Amino acid sequence: MDMNGKNVFKSDPFPILMFNYTKPSISKQSQPVSCLKCDIIFSFPLGKEDYLGHLFLSHRLVIADVEEVALLEEYLEFWQKEFKHHEFEEYCTTMLLDQLPDGAFSKNEKYYLLSDILPEDREIRDKLKEKRLEKVLSQHQYELTDRNFERECLYCRDVISGLRSTYIEHLFSKHFLQLGKSENLVFIDELIAKVANNLEKLICLYCEKKFKDRATLKEHMRKKGHKRINPNNRSYDKYFLENYRVNNQVHDKKHLSYPHKTRQKLANKNQDKEATRPSKDSECVSFKQNQTSEDSDSDWSDWNADSLQTLTCLYCTEQCKDFNTFRQHLLAEHSFDFDSCLKGLNFYQRIKIVNYVRRQTYQHRCVTCNRRFENNNELLQHLEKETHYGVGEKKQWDKPEYFFPTYEDDGLLCILDDNPNDDMDETVVRIISEESKAEINKDAEKLSLENFNFL
Amino acid sequence: MADAAPARGGFRGGFGSRGGRGGRGRGRGRGRGGRGRGGKEDSKDWVPVTKLGRLVKDGKIRSLEEIYLYSLPIKEFEIIDFFLGAALRDEVLKIMPVQKQTRAGQRTRFKAFVAIGDNNGHIGLGVKCSKEVATAIRGAIILAKLSVVPVRRGYWGNKIGKPHTVPCKVTGKCGSVSVRLIPAPRGTGIVSAPVPKKLLMMAGIEDCYTSARGSTGTLGNFAKATYAAIAKTYAYLTPDLWKELPLGSTPYQQFSDFLADKPGARHHVDV
């Protein structure tokens, strides 16, 4: 029997699910995680305490700062792989204590501590923190832009719909309930539900005291200034983006570099430069001030895409990452030279060709002989057999209806412009030739500085 | 008793008035407490610090286009707010964490990329890095407002209805990415990757083909290149602009008396 009184089958060859019979939390779904050393499976996030208890009792392993570890399940998976082939001593610091796990006295029992003194551990912890930050930021981005939010206000009877930030602002401007700036918050739905829960149970938001009825609670919160979240209450930490930052500094110390101090420093730096009057309240920052401060501040080049737009083949469903792969695929799979077909055509004609071929493929028609087929496979077989791969004749695709893209977000249409000299189409608005002839004005030349003699 | 009653009444009156003052004080305190703690500053009272700002505040300049005509640099975002105000829509393109190695470890800050536009001829881009997301977004919006440029739209074929596409082929470049905007017939919509599509929609361009070269994976440079291309629409001299117009005087010259007379002329900077 372990400490919770549940049966622990240590030597059982089959892994067992350990259930915790408490109400499940709102957020994550349960995920099975197996122990680091043995094969017992625990269900996360409910079985977390059991897991840690089991680690301590059965394997004498303690994880340092386990509450600070982001994405605990992945952390444990990582170390599980490592410990399959290595012993605890290789990675953990060993401690000698004078008692057994269940409290009985003993001498020099070995205990293991897995902490971030070890560089691999620190690395994995940092990586996981960054990963969690990414996830949280994408959730935050969604909440920032999603307009389908609708909820009744906690105080009055108004139903606020639209952005979540309007709801938070309404709570602040009308009822002086400060949850924080909406851009700094994440998991807003959960936060509002939690606050609503507290108000319903007649518990004060700040000091967590219970009251008799709603009126006394409201009066208390108003008088004491408790209409806000207690900064010392760690259970609200997950709702503020600030807490997800990856910082290897002491956790409980507040950041000492206050914003106004850095602004002062910058103002002193730029006194010689042309600058506006440095005012604390107005946000009138001159461009030069920005450039001399952090280089990364106004740098646009570090925003990289997670996934690139892929190009779909004209005939089959193959996705290609870029134009070269696309061309090669067409050559290899469909023995079709895309470039030779597009040679000599201007941009608009190429657009029409692509849209035409896409339309034909969609309708399962052959591009060359216009025969209709039942499905894509038959069409491909026909094209292969008769080598009807191609783009069709000019009179087939040169119709104005093919100006409009057949598919939404067709990546192929955005890279067609390889030839910059397409001024040959007469149906387009006439544009001036790209080359400009600059004639130097003789009078202007006389004014050139070289002609002045400064003595 | 007759004396006692008015005394009591007087006392009650005194107490009532004290209570009333106390109540008002409490109310004021509550209001101040609520608004003072993290409340937004009142954006209505803007004190301009540049000459242009003063002219705009006093209504001497009718529209943003007058400022663009003389290529005057805009250094106060309230100027843009004054003219475009409610029509301006900002959109946060991305919030990403950036890290810097310091002696005490790593320091993470949030960088916000914001695009702003009124869907009818103006577009701006801004980026700001800060420890808090809200500060970064606010700063980026201000920088985006300062970078607002006008967008010229034209026709593809027939000149009926309102202009809907770019007037000619323009190209913008940033880093290794170069973006080309090509006029499209009405009803085409915007044919491009998601990032430039947002920018083009916010600029008020309804139909456009695009062609991008270079590493379009760097979305930052991609967005900037599109912005540069859109800004170039007014830089391109088309034949209908060949007509020579009489040289006008800049607003500074025009309103020089107004600018000189204003007390507190010590505050403003010669721009």
XYZ file of C-alpha atoms in Angstrom:
726
model
C 0.000 0.000 0.000
C 1.440 3.345 -0.888
C 0.849 6.587 0.964
C -2.593 7.223 -0.463
C -3.813 3.846 0.618
C -4.180 2.532 -2.893
C -2.881 -0.837 -3.939
C 0.430 -0.643 -5.675
C 1.364 -3.713 -7.656
C 5.088 -3.401 -7.919
C 6.001 -6.671 -9.474
C 3.022 -6.954 -11.797
C 4.257 -7.351 -15.376
C 1.319 -5.474 -16.883
C 1.110 -1.719 -16.534
C -1.791 -0.492 -14.495
C -3.716 2.721 -14.764
C -3.919 4.577 -11.476
C -7.036 6.689 -11.261
C -7.539 9.573 -8.946
C -11.199 9.855 -8.082
C -11.486 13.636 -7.984
C -13.328 16.022 -10.267
C -11.358 16.609 -13.455
C -9.993 20.098 -14.118
C -11.263 22.240 -16.953
C -8.168 22.426 -19.096
C -6.198 19.475 -20.328
C -7.358 16.016 -21.217
C -5.769 13.108 -19.354
C -2.647 11.677 -20.839
C -0.997 8.437 -19.758
C 2.605 8.804 -18.658
C 4.706 5.893 -17.546
C 7.147 6.013 -14.689
C 10.796 6.875 -15.294
C 12.190 3.555 -14.254
C 9.432 0.993 -14.030
C 6.385 0.476 -16.194
C 3.574 1.760 -14.054
C 1.398 4.175 -15.964
C -0.126 7.243 -14.388
C -2.855 9.403 -15.847
C -1.842 13.044 -16.070
C -2.676 15.733 -14.973
C -4.714 14.150 -12.200
C -2.161 11.517 -11.257
C 0.716 13.948 -10.956
C 0.921 13.830 -7.175
C 0.715 10.051 -7.208
C 3.470 9.942 -9.782
C 5.808 12.125 -7.773
C 4.991 10.180 -4.643
C 5.714 6.924 -6.400
C 9.041 8.280 -7.671
C 10.076 9.221 -4.176
C 8.920 6.077 -2.443
C 9.881 3.446 -4.969
C 12.866 4.952 -6.725
C 14.055 7.542 -4.203
C 14.140 10.147 -6.943
C 13.180 13.754 -6.415
C 12.858 16.294 -9.217
C 14.051 19.752 -8.208
C 11.658 22.663 -8.779
C 9.089 20.342 -10.219
C 6.429 23.056 -10.142
C 8.548 25.254 -12.388
C 8.956 22.629 -15.068
C 6.903 23.399 -18.155
C 5.127 20.564 -19.931
C 5.943 18.043 -17.237
C 4.744 15.107 -19.317
C 7.294 15.738 -22.053
C 10.029 16.328 -19.496
C 9.308 12.982 -17.922
C 9.185 11.283 -21.315
C 12.595 12.672 -22.148
C 14.137 11.428 -18.944
C 12.379 8.101 -19.242
C 14.237 7.491 -22.488
C 17.498 8.472 -20.858
C 17.049 6.359 -17.761
C 16.219 3.276 -19.798
C 19.875 2.828 -20.531
C 21.536 4.751 -17.747
C 21.512 4.683 -14.004
C 20.338 7.479 -11.769
C 23.851 8.233 -10.567
C 24.987 9.367 -13.984
C 22.587 12.261 -14.106
C 21.387 12.972 -10.612
C 23.138 14.251 -7.578
C 23.131 11.678 -4.830
C 22.241 12.600 -1.304
C 22.706 10.521 1.782
C 19.894 10.796 4.275
C 19.269 9.025 7.501
C 15.794 7.765 6.897
C 13.781 5.526 4.642
C 11.078 6.971 2.345
C 8.285 6.103 4.738
C 9.963 7.841 7.654
C 11.600 4.913 9.391
C 15.059 5.496 10.728
C 17.979 4.105 8.823
C 21.520 5.049 8.054
C 22.977 6.509 4.864
C 20.144 5.823 2.495
C 20.774 7.067 -1.018
C 18.416 9.593 -2.550
C 18.683 11.119 -5.998
C 17.980 14.676 -7.026
C 17.355 15.544 -10.651
C 18.001 19.248 -11.016
C 19.113 21.792 -13.588
C 22.683 21.873 -12.372
C 23.093 19.275 -15.047
C 23.400 21.065 -18.413
C 21.178 18.580 -20.249
C 18.492 19.076 -17.712
C 18.688 22.829 -17.983
C 18.587 22.571 -21.749
C 15.492 20.426 -21.797
C 13.800 22.638 -19.241
C 14.483 25.757 -21.315
C 13.361 24.107 -24.506
C 10.127 23.019 -22.903
C 9.556 26.495 -21.519
C 9.930 27.944 -24.998
C 7.591 25.331 -26.400
C 4.990 26.135 -23.804
C 5.397 29.828 -24.529
C 4.737 29.189 -28.212
C 1.569 27.272 -27.428
C 0.376 29.917 -25.048
C 1.112 32.697 -27.535
C -0.903 30.993 -30.240
C -3.800 30.641 -27.819
C -3.343 34.315 -26.960
C -3.363 35.310 -30.619
C -6.593 33.420 -31.103
C -8.216 35.110 -28.122
C -7.036 38.495 -29.325
C -8.781 38.183 -32.674
C -11.723 35.861 -32.133
C -14.973 37.754 -32.437
C -17.321 34.977 -31.432
C -17.106 35.560 -27.730
C -20.326 36.157 -25.881
C -20.976 36.319 -22.168
C -23.198 38.032 -19.670
C -21.453 40.536 -17.458
C -20.679 39.414 -13.919
C -22.285 42.490 -12.361
C -24.908 43.960 -14.623
C -27.212 42.167 -16.995
C -25.539 43.233 -20.223
C -24.507 40.573 -22.654
C -21.162 41.485 -24.143
C -20.335 39.920 -27.480
C -17.402 40.312 -29.825
C -13.860 40.447 -28.613
C -12.798 39.295 -25.187
C -10.989 42.562 -24.695
C -14.312 44.441 -24.848
C -15.580 42.278 -22.002
C -12.528 42.935 -19.846
C -12.731 46.650 -20.615
C -16.404 46.726 -19.739
C -15.681 45.104 -16.374
C -13.041 47.745 -15.740
C -14.724 50.874 -17.016
C -18.235 50.182 -15.716
C -17.616 48.150 -12.591
C -13.990 48.948 -11.705
C -13.139 45.267 -11.607
C -9.496 45.018 -12.578
C -8.440 41.748 -14.103
C -5.540 43.222 -16.038
C -4.963 44.553 -19.536
C -6.584 42.170 -21.950
C -3.438 41.947 -24.099
C -1.531 40.576 -21.112
C -4.056 37.862 -20.368
C -4.415 34.376 -21.749
C -7.031 31.635 -21.124
C -9.476 34.443 -20.557
C -12.546 32.206 -20.598
C -11.158 30.171 -17.734
C -10.187 33.271 -15.798
C -13.651 34.790 -16.088
C -15.221 31.489 -15.079
C -12.971 31.359 -12.025
C -13.857 34.906 -11.008
C -17.548 34.211 -11.592
C -17.247 31.096 -9.457
C -15.745 33.088 -6.613
C -18.461 35.699 -6.807
C -21.178 33.063 -6.826
C -19.727 31.325 -3.792
C -19.595 34.757 -2.124
C -15.832 34.620 -1.708
C -13.860 37.820 -2.061
C -11.549 37.836 -5.065
C -8.573 39.305 -3.270
C -8.592 38.108 0.333
C -10.704 34.962 -0.198
C -12.932 35.535 2.804
C -16.461 34.191 2.703
C -19.457 36.490 3.076
C -23.119 36.118 3.922
C -24.695 37.560 0.829
C -23.941 39.309 -2.428
C -24.550 42.812 -1.158
C -22.033 42.497 1.706
C -19.505 40.935 -0.631
C -19.869 43.784 -3.104
C -19.579 46.380 -0.364
C -16.488 44.708 1.075
C -14.757 44.500 -2.289
C -15.562 48.103 -3.039
C -14.469 49.523 0.295
C -11.268 47.566 0.655
C -10.209 47.962 -2.966
C -10.394 44.210 -3.413
C -11.841 44.450 -6.890
C -8.695 43.023 -8.342
C -6.613 39.884 -8.407
C -4.202 39.325 -5.560
C -0.694 39.429 -7.011
C 0.530 36.993 -4.372
C -2.027 34.379 -5.323
C -0.079 31.892 -7.421
C -3.144 30.138 -8.739
C -3.799 33.102 -11.051
C -0.297 33.002 -12.495
C -1.276 30.895 -15.464
C -3.557 33.624 -16.799
C -0.839 36.233 -17.208
C 1.558 36.031 -20.147
C 4.282 37.610 -18.048
C 4.748 34.365 -16.153
C 5.527 32.325 -19.228
C 8.645 34.267 -20.086
C 11.816 32.208 -20.160
C 14.039 33.858 -17.609
C 16.862 32.189 -15.788
C 16.694 34.606 -12.927
C 15.547 34.218 -9.368
C 11.839 33.580 -9.616
C 10.392 35.497 -6.731
C 12.376 38.671 -7.147
C 10.507 41.358 -9.047
C 12.235 42.805 -12.083
C 14.346 45.702 -11.022
C 14.679 47.502 -14.305
C 11.565 49.630 -14.313
C 10.424 51.109 -17.642
C 10.855 54.719 -16.685
C 14.460 54.142 -15.680
C 15.412 52.794 -19.085
C 13.585 55.647 -20.778
C 15.656 58.090 -18.710
C 18.836 56.331 -19.764
C 17.848 56.486 -23.403
C 16.885 60.127 -23.118
C 20.319 60.934 -21.747
C 21.968 59.030 -24.541
C 20.140 60.967 -27.226
C 20.485 64.469 -25.903
C 22.889 65.464 -28.623
C 20.659 64.086 -31.333
C 17.677 65.952 -32.672
C 14.862 64.878 -30.391
C 11.518 66.037 -29.176
C 11.003 67.109 -25.599
C 11.170 63.911 -23.570
C 7.821 63.661 -21.906
C 6.990 60.770 -19.639
C 3.319 60.572 -20.509
C 3.185 61.014 -24.220
C 4.338 58.193 -26.385
C 5.933 60.523 -28.900
C 9.147 58.625 -29.535
C 11.366 59.843 -32.300
C 12.613 57.348 -34.822
C 16.262 57.937 -33.948
C 15.641 57.033 -30.344
C 14.268 53.709 -31.469
C 17.207 52.926 -33.655
C 19.843 53.625 -31.050
C 18.038 51.453 -28.501
C 17.851 47.687 -28.857
C 18.808 46.573 -32.338
C 16.266 43.828 -32.189
C 13.516 46.268 -31.309
C 12.692 47.377 -34.809
C 14.108 44.383 -36.608
C 11.583 42.725 -38.876
C 13.735 39.898 -40.053
C 13.397 37.518 -37.137
C 9.774 36.727 -37.729
C 9.862 33.427 -39.560
C 6.997 31.364 -40.809
C 6.229 28.065 -39.119
C 5.209 26.403 -42.326
C 5.667 27.521 -45.891
C 2.892 27.685 -48.405
C 3.021 24.514 -50.507
C 2.237 24.267 -54.196
C -0.212 21.677 -55.409
C 0.565 19.889 -58.647
C -1.575 20.774 -61.628
C -2.752 17.222 -62.245
C -2.299 15.066 -59.183
C -2.541 15.891 -55.501
C 1.171 16.094 -54.840
C 2.299 18.999 -52.678
C 5.620 20.616 -53.500
C 7.535 22.961 -51.263
C 8.879 25.354 -53.839
C 8.841 26.121 -57.506
C 11.924 24.068 -58.393
C 10.557 20.918 -56.784
C 7.296 21.617 -58.579
C 8.975 21.852 -61.969
C 10.969 18.713 -61.303
C 7.872 16.847 -60.237
C 6.057 17.813 -63.409
C 9.025 16.673 -65.461
C 9.451 13.418 -63.585
C 5.892 12.335 -62.916
C 4.040 13.832 -65.830
C 6.872 14.300 -68.344
C 5.747 17.832 -68.840
C 8.063 20.781 -69.215
C 6.319 23.661 -67.550
C 8.851 26.297 -68.561
C 8.640 25.609 -72.245
C 4.884 26.026 -72.124
C 5.128 29.381 -70.416
C 7.895 30.774 -72.562
C 6.996 33.879 -74.484
C 3.778 34.443 -72.628
C 3.171 37.425 -70.464
C 2.006 37.361 -66.872
C -1.715 37.522 -67.559
C -1.566 34.681 -70.035
C 0.262 32.527 -67.556
C -2.375 33.229 -64.949
C -5.062 32.195 -67.380
C -3.237 28.981 -68.237
C -2.891 27.929 -64.609
C -6.508 28.677 -63.839
C -7.627 26.841 -66.944
C -5.663 23.686 -66.141
C -6.874 23.737 -62.557
C -10.453 24.065 -63.713
C -10.098 21.202 -66.137
C -8.508 18.944 -63.541
C -11.219 19.800 -61.067
C -13.874 18.790 -63.560
C -11.890 15.665 -64.452
C -11.511 16.780 -68.034
C -8.494 16.264 -70.209
C -6.717 19.513 -71.054
C -6.025 18.543 -74.626
C -9.018 16.615 -75.911
C -11.604 17.841 -73.380
C -12.960 14.364 -72.661
C -14.697 13.975 -69.356
C -13.859 11.207 -66.855
C -15.367 9.852 -63.689
C -12.563 10.571 -61.288
C -9.027 11.814 -61.033
C -7.377 8.405 -61.392
C -9.002 7.738 -64.724
C -8.051 11.184 -65.897
C -4.446 10.590 -64.900
C -4.415 7.262 -66.673
C -5.770 8.846 -69.826
C -3.274 11.669 -69.711
C -0.470 9.173 -69.186
C -1.576 6.906 -71.998
C -2.284 9.523 -74.602
C 0.460 11.869 -73.328
C -2.102 14.587 -73.275
C -0.235 16.395 -70.553
C -0.030 19.995 -71.495
C -1.846 23.262 -71.213
C -4.205 23.089 -74.136
C -4.498 25.499 -77.010
C -4.565 29.240 -76.752
C -8.188 29.561 -77.741
C -9.139 27.243 -74.920
C -7.489 29.155 -72.108
C -7.415 32.691 -73.430
C -10.796 33.608 -72.026
C -11.456 36.397 -69.516
C -13.115 34.000 -67.071
C -9.705 32.517 -66.351
C -8.477 35.745 -64.834
C -10.221 34.696 -61.675
C -8.373 32.146 -59.565
C -9.967 28.708 -59.553
C -8.728 27.886 -56.081
C -8.546 30.164 -53.095
C -4.944 30.627 -51.892
C -3.382 29.054 -54.928
C 0.335 29.375 -54.249
C 1.259 28.753 -57.867
C -0.263 32.056 -58.983
C 2.058 33.972 -56.701
C 5.319 32.848 -58.265
C 4.575 33.020 -61.956
C 6.334 36.246 -62.618
C 9.777 35.007 -63.516
C 10.038 37.059 -66.633
C 10.001 40.775 -65.855
C 9.690 41.829 -69.483
C 6.034 41.242 -70.067
C 4.808 44.430 -71.605
C 3.375 42.655 -74.587
C -0.249 42.366 -73.607
C -2.405 45.071 -75.161
C -5.458 44.514 -73.014
C -3.715 45.933 -69.973
C -3.574 49.570 -68.935
C -0.677 51.087 -70.745
C 2.295 51.598 -68.524
C 5.378 53.651 -69.071
C 8.560 51.864 -69.936
C 10.699 50.972 -66.931
C 13.822 52.730 -68.181
C 13.942 56.450 -67.543
C 16.013 58.885 -69.506
C 17.458 61.481 -67.230
C 18.588 64.640 -68.951
C 20.851 66.806 -66.964
C 19.770 70.394 -66.902
C 22.683 72.615 -67.869
C 21.649 75.363 -65.492
C 21.452 72.909 -62.652
C 24.915 71.728 -63.489
C 26.276 75.224 -63.100
C 25.038 75.233 -59.547
C 26.970 72.118 -58.703
C 29.271 72.528 -55.733
C 32.369 71.745 -57.752
C 31.974 75.002 -59.604
C 32.121 77.133 -56.531
C 35.412 78.247 -55.177
C 35.415 78.369 -51.463
C 38.368 80.170 -50.148
C -38.621 71.206 23.580
C -39.095 73.796 20.967
C -35.453 74.624 21.378
C -34.420 71.003 21.436
C -36.121 70.124 18.151
C -34.350 72.651 15.895
C -31.073 71.893 17.721
C -31.526 68.270 16.937
C -32.561 69.165 13.445
C -29.521 71.370 13.147
C -27.353 68.625 14.489
C -28.910 66.165 12.080
C -28.442 68.613 9.300
C -24.811 69.022 10.258
C -24.333 65.309 10.449
C -26.154 64.833 7.187
C -24.015 67.339 5.393
C -20.867 65.787 6.805
C -22.144 62.419 5.752
C -22.936 63.803 2.334
C -19.443 65.233 1.928
C -18.010 62.010 3.232
C -20.119 60.103 0.764
C -18.988 62.269 -2.104
C -15.415 61.936 -0.912
C -15.800 58.187 -0.816
C -17.309 58.234 -4.256
C -14.534 60.403 -5.603
C -11.962 58.210 -3.945
C -13.499 55.156 -5.452
C -13.554 56.733 -8.841
C -9.976 57.909 -8.541
C -8.896 54.571 -7.213
C -10.528 52.761 -10.055
C -9.306 55.043 -12.772
C -5.911 55.828 -11.298
C -4.808 52.248 -10.904
C -3.776 51.171 -14.361
C -6.428 53.180 -16.113
C -5.834 54.463 -19.612
C -4.734 58.047 -19.906
C -7.313 60.377 -21.334
C -6.470 60.589 -24.996
C -8.557 63.664 -25.643
C -6.236 66.356 -24.380
C -3.315 66.179 -26.749
C -0.717 68.895 -26.394
C 1.138 69.051 -29.695
C 4.896 69.446 -29.539
C 5.661 69.904 -33.215
C 4.686 72.757 -35.518
C 2.730 70.398 -37.679
C 0.924 69.086 -34.634
C -0.120 72.562 -33.640
C -1.420 73.312 -37.116
C -3.377 70.100 -37.164
C -4.848 70.606 -33.719
C -6.115 74.023 -34.666
C -7.686 72.722 -37.805
C -5.494 74.722 -40.153
C -4.778 71.598 -42.152
C -7.847 70.095 -43.762
C -6.712 66.614 -44.594
C -3.849 64.184 -44.299
C -3.245 64.511 -48.035
C -2.068 68.091 -47.602
C 0.691 66.803 -45.365
C 1.601 64.114 -47.875
C 1.675 66.643 -50.687
C 4.637 68.438 -49.159
C 6.263 65.269 -47.780
C 6.323 66.687 -44.292
C 7.538 64.189 -41.721
C 4.880 63.217 -39.191
C 6.285 62.773 -35.724
C 3.128 62.683 -33.628
C 0.736 59.803 -33.978
C -2.166 61.961 -32.789
C -2.051 63.706 -36.144
C -2.982 60.486 -37.885
C -5.626 59.804 -35.260
C -7.067 63.251 -35.824
C -7.657 62.673 -39.522
C -8.313 58.975 -39.775
C -9.581 58.331 -36.257
C -12.325 55.744 -36.141
C -11.724 54.357 -39.607
C -8.303 53.040 -38.618
C -8.233 49.344 -37.815
C -5.163 47.779 -36.304
C -4.272 44.164 -36.536
C -1.672 42.320 -34.546
C 0.163 40.186 -37.084
C 2.323 38.311 -34.629
C 3.558 38.301 -31.071
C 6.800 36.487 -30.666
C 9.214 36.060 -27.792
C 12.782 37.269 -28.331
C 15.632 36.382 -26.070
C 18.761 38.164 -25.170
C 21.650 36.675 -23.288
C 22.567 38.754 -20.260
C 25.005 38.162 -17.404
C 22.150 37.046 -15.213
C 20.878 34.524 -17.720
C 18.426 34.917 -20.543
C 15.977 37.731 -20.784
C 12.790 37.247 -22.735
C 10.754 40.085 -24.154
C 7.714 40.110 -26.381
C 7.826 41.591 -29.857
C 4.608 42.710 -31.457
C 4.133 43.206 -35.214
C 1.180 45.410 -36.009
C -0.381 46.543 -39.271
C -2.797 49.430 -39.386
C -5.081 50.613 -42.149
C -8.414 52.191 -42.876
C -9.387 49.861 -45.751
C -9.577 52.930 -47.934
C -6.219 54.190 -49.013
C -3.893 54.243 -45.988
C -1.576 51.613 -44.573
C 1.101 51.508 -41.889
C 3.366 48.934 -40.236
C 4.955 48.957 -36.802
C 7.054 46.694 -34.605
C 7.883 47.088 -30.927
C 9.576 44.948 -28.337
C 8.762 45.117 -24.654
C 8.607 43.085 -21.471
C 4.823 43.115 -21.416
C 2.631 42.174 -24.316
C 0.248 45.077 -23.820
C 3.079 47.625 -23.870
C 4.547 46.072 -26.982
C 1.214 46.161 -28.793
C 0.548 49.738 -27.777
C 4.023 50.857 -28.869
C 3.747 49.002 -32.147
C 0.386 50.622 -32.892
C 1.910 54.047 -32.365
C 4.829 53.289 -34.665
C 2.434 51.890 -37.223
C 0.403 55.096 -37.117
C 3.553 57.128 -37.667
C 4.369 55.103 -40.745
C 0.995 55.501 -42.459
C 1.321 56.162 -46.183
C -1.308 56.852 -48.841
C -2.155 54.160 -51.362
C -2.928 54.959 -54.957
C -5.475 52.781 -56.647
C -6.324 52.587 -60.319
C -8.274 50.653 -62.864
C -7.464 47.545 -64.804
C -9.367 48.180 -68.002
C -12.533 50.243 -68.079
C -12.605 53.290 -65.880
C -16.045 52.694 -64.450
C -16.890 52.686 -60.784
C -14.297 53.295 -58.121
C -10.617 52.409 -58.468
C -10.052 48.896 -57.280
C -6.554 47.746 -58.135
C -2.998 49.039 -58.221
C -2.490 51.567 -61.010
C 0.559 49.821 -62.468
C 3.050 47.087 -61.727
C 5.032 48.101 -58.662
C 7.654 46.206 -56.790
C 9.018 46.548 -53.296
C 12.034 44.929 -51.756
C 13.136 44.229 -48.219
C 15.979 41.936 -47.320
C 15.951 39.176 -49.891
C 12.225 39.298 -50.496
C 10.889 41.279 -53.410
C 7.162 41.576 -53.936
C 5.571 42.627 -57.187
C 1.993 43.903 -57.321
C 0.216 43.535 -60.639
C -3.133 45.049 -61.626
C -6.035 42.621 -61.792
C -9.553 42.843 -63.238
C -12.454 43.612 -60.966
C -13.645 40.602 -59.010
C -10.319 38.785 -58.900
C -9.754 39.458 -55.264
C -6.272 39.419 -53.809
C -4.147 36.553 -55.076
C -1.278 36.203 -52.652
C 0.121 34.595 -49.530
C -1.799 35.278 -46.287
C 0.510 37.969 -44.909
C 0.506 40.361 -47.905
C -3.180 39.617 -48.382
C -3.960 41.152 -45.008
C -1.908 44.217 -45.816
C -3.458 44.690 -49.229
C -6.951 44.373 -47.824
C -6.216 46.914 -45.140
C -4.839 49.266 -47.751
C -8.106 49.193 -49.636
C -6.896 47.337 -52.697
C -9.619 44.968 -53.786
C -8.025 43.118 -56.667
C -4.384 42.380 -57.190
C -2.014 39.682 -58.349
C 1.240 39.308 -56.531
C 4.522 37.726 -57.343
C 7.063 37.121 -54.632
C 10.674 36.146 -54.911
C 13.328 35.461 -52.340
C 12.939 33.757 -49.005
C 9.291 34.457 -48.357
C 9.617 32.430 -45.175
C 10.899 35.543 -43.414
C 7.421 36.966 -42.993
C 8.789 40.142 -41.492
C 10.665 41.051 -44.641
C 7.754 39.808 -46.716
C 5.380 42.207 -44.984
C 7.802 45.098 -45.263
C 8.385 44.422 -48.936
C 4.642 44.484 -49.580
C 4.376 47.741 -47.652
C 7.193 49.201 -49.745
C 5.445 48.111 -52.934
C 2.149 49.639 -51.833
C 3.874 52.868 -50.885
C 5.456 53.054 -54.327
C 2.062 53.399 -56.026
C 2.158 57.111 -55.343
C 5.803 57.367 -56.238
C 5.210 56.188 -59.798
C 4.736 59.008 -62.302
C 2.021 57.978 -64.730
C 1.058 60.104 -67.752
C -2.049 61.498 -66.092
C 0.194 63.184 -63.549
C 2.345 64.944 -66.162
C 0.373 68.151 -65.975
C 2.354 70.851 -64.234
C 0.625 72.388 -61.288
C 1.531 75.756 -59.780
C 3.936 75.547 -56.880
C 2.111 76.010 -53.600
C 3.550 77.119 -50.304
C 4.059 74.660 -47.485
C 1.736 74.889 -44.490
C 4.618 76.253 -42.439
C 4.921 79.206 -44.738
C 1.198 79.598 -45.140
C 0.496 79.721 -41.447
C 3.743 81.256 -40.299
C 1.885 84.049 -38.480
C -0.185 81.589 -36.588
C 2.884 79.615 -35.633
C 4.808 82.675 -34.541
C 2.010 84.237 -32.511
C 1.172 81.285 -30.365
C 2.376 81.713 -26.788
C 4.374 78.756 -25.555
C 6.242 78.903 -28.833
C 9.217 77.885 -26.734
C 7.957 74.334 -26.581
C 7.846 73.361 -30.180
C 10.752 72.083 -32.207
C 11.741 73.405 -35.566
C 10.802 70.633 -37.896
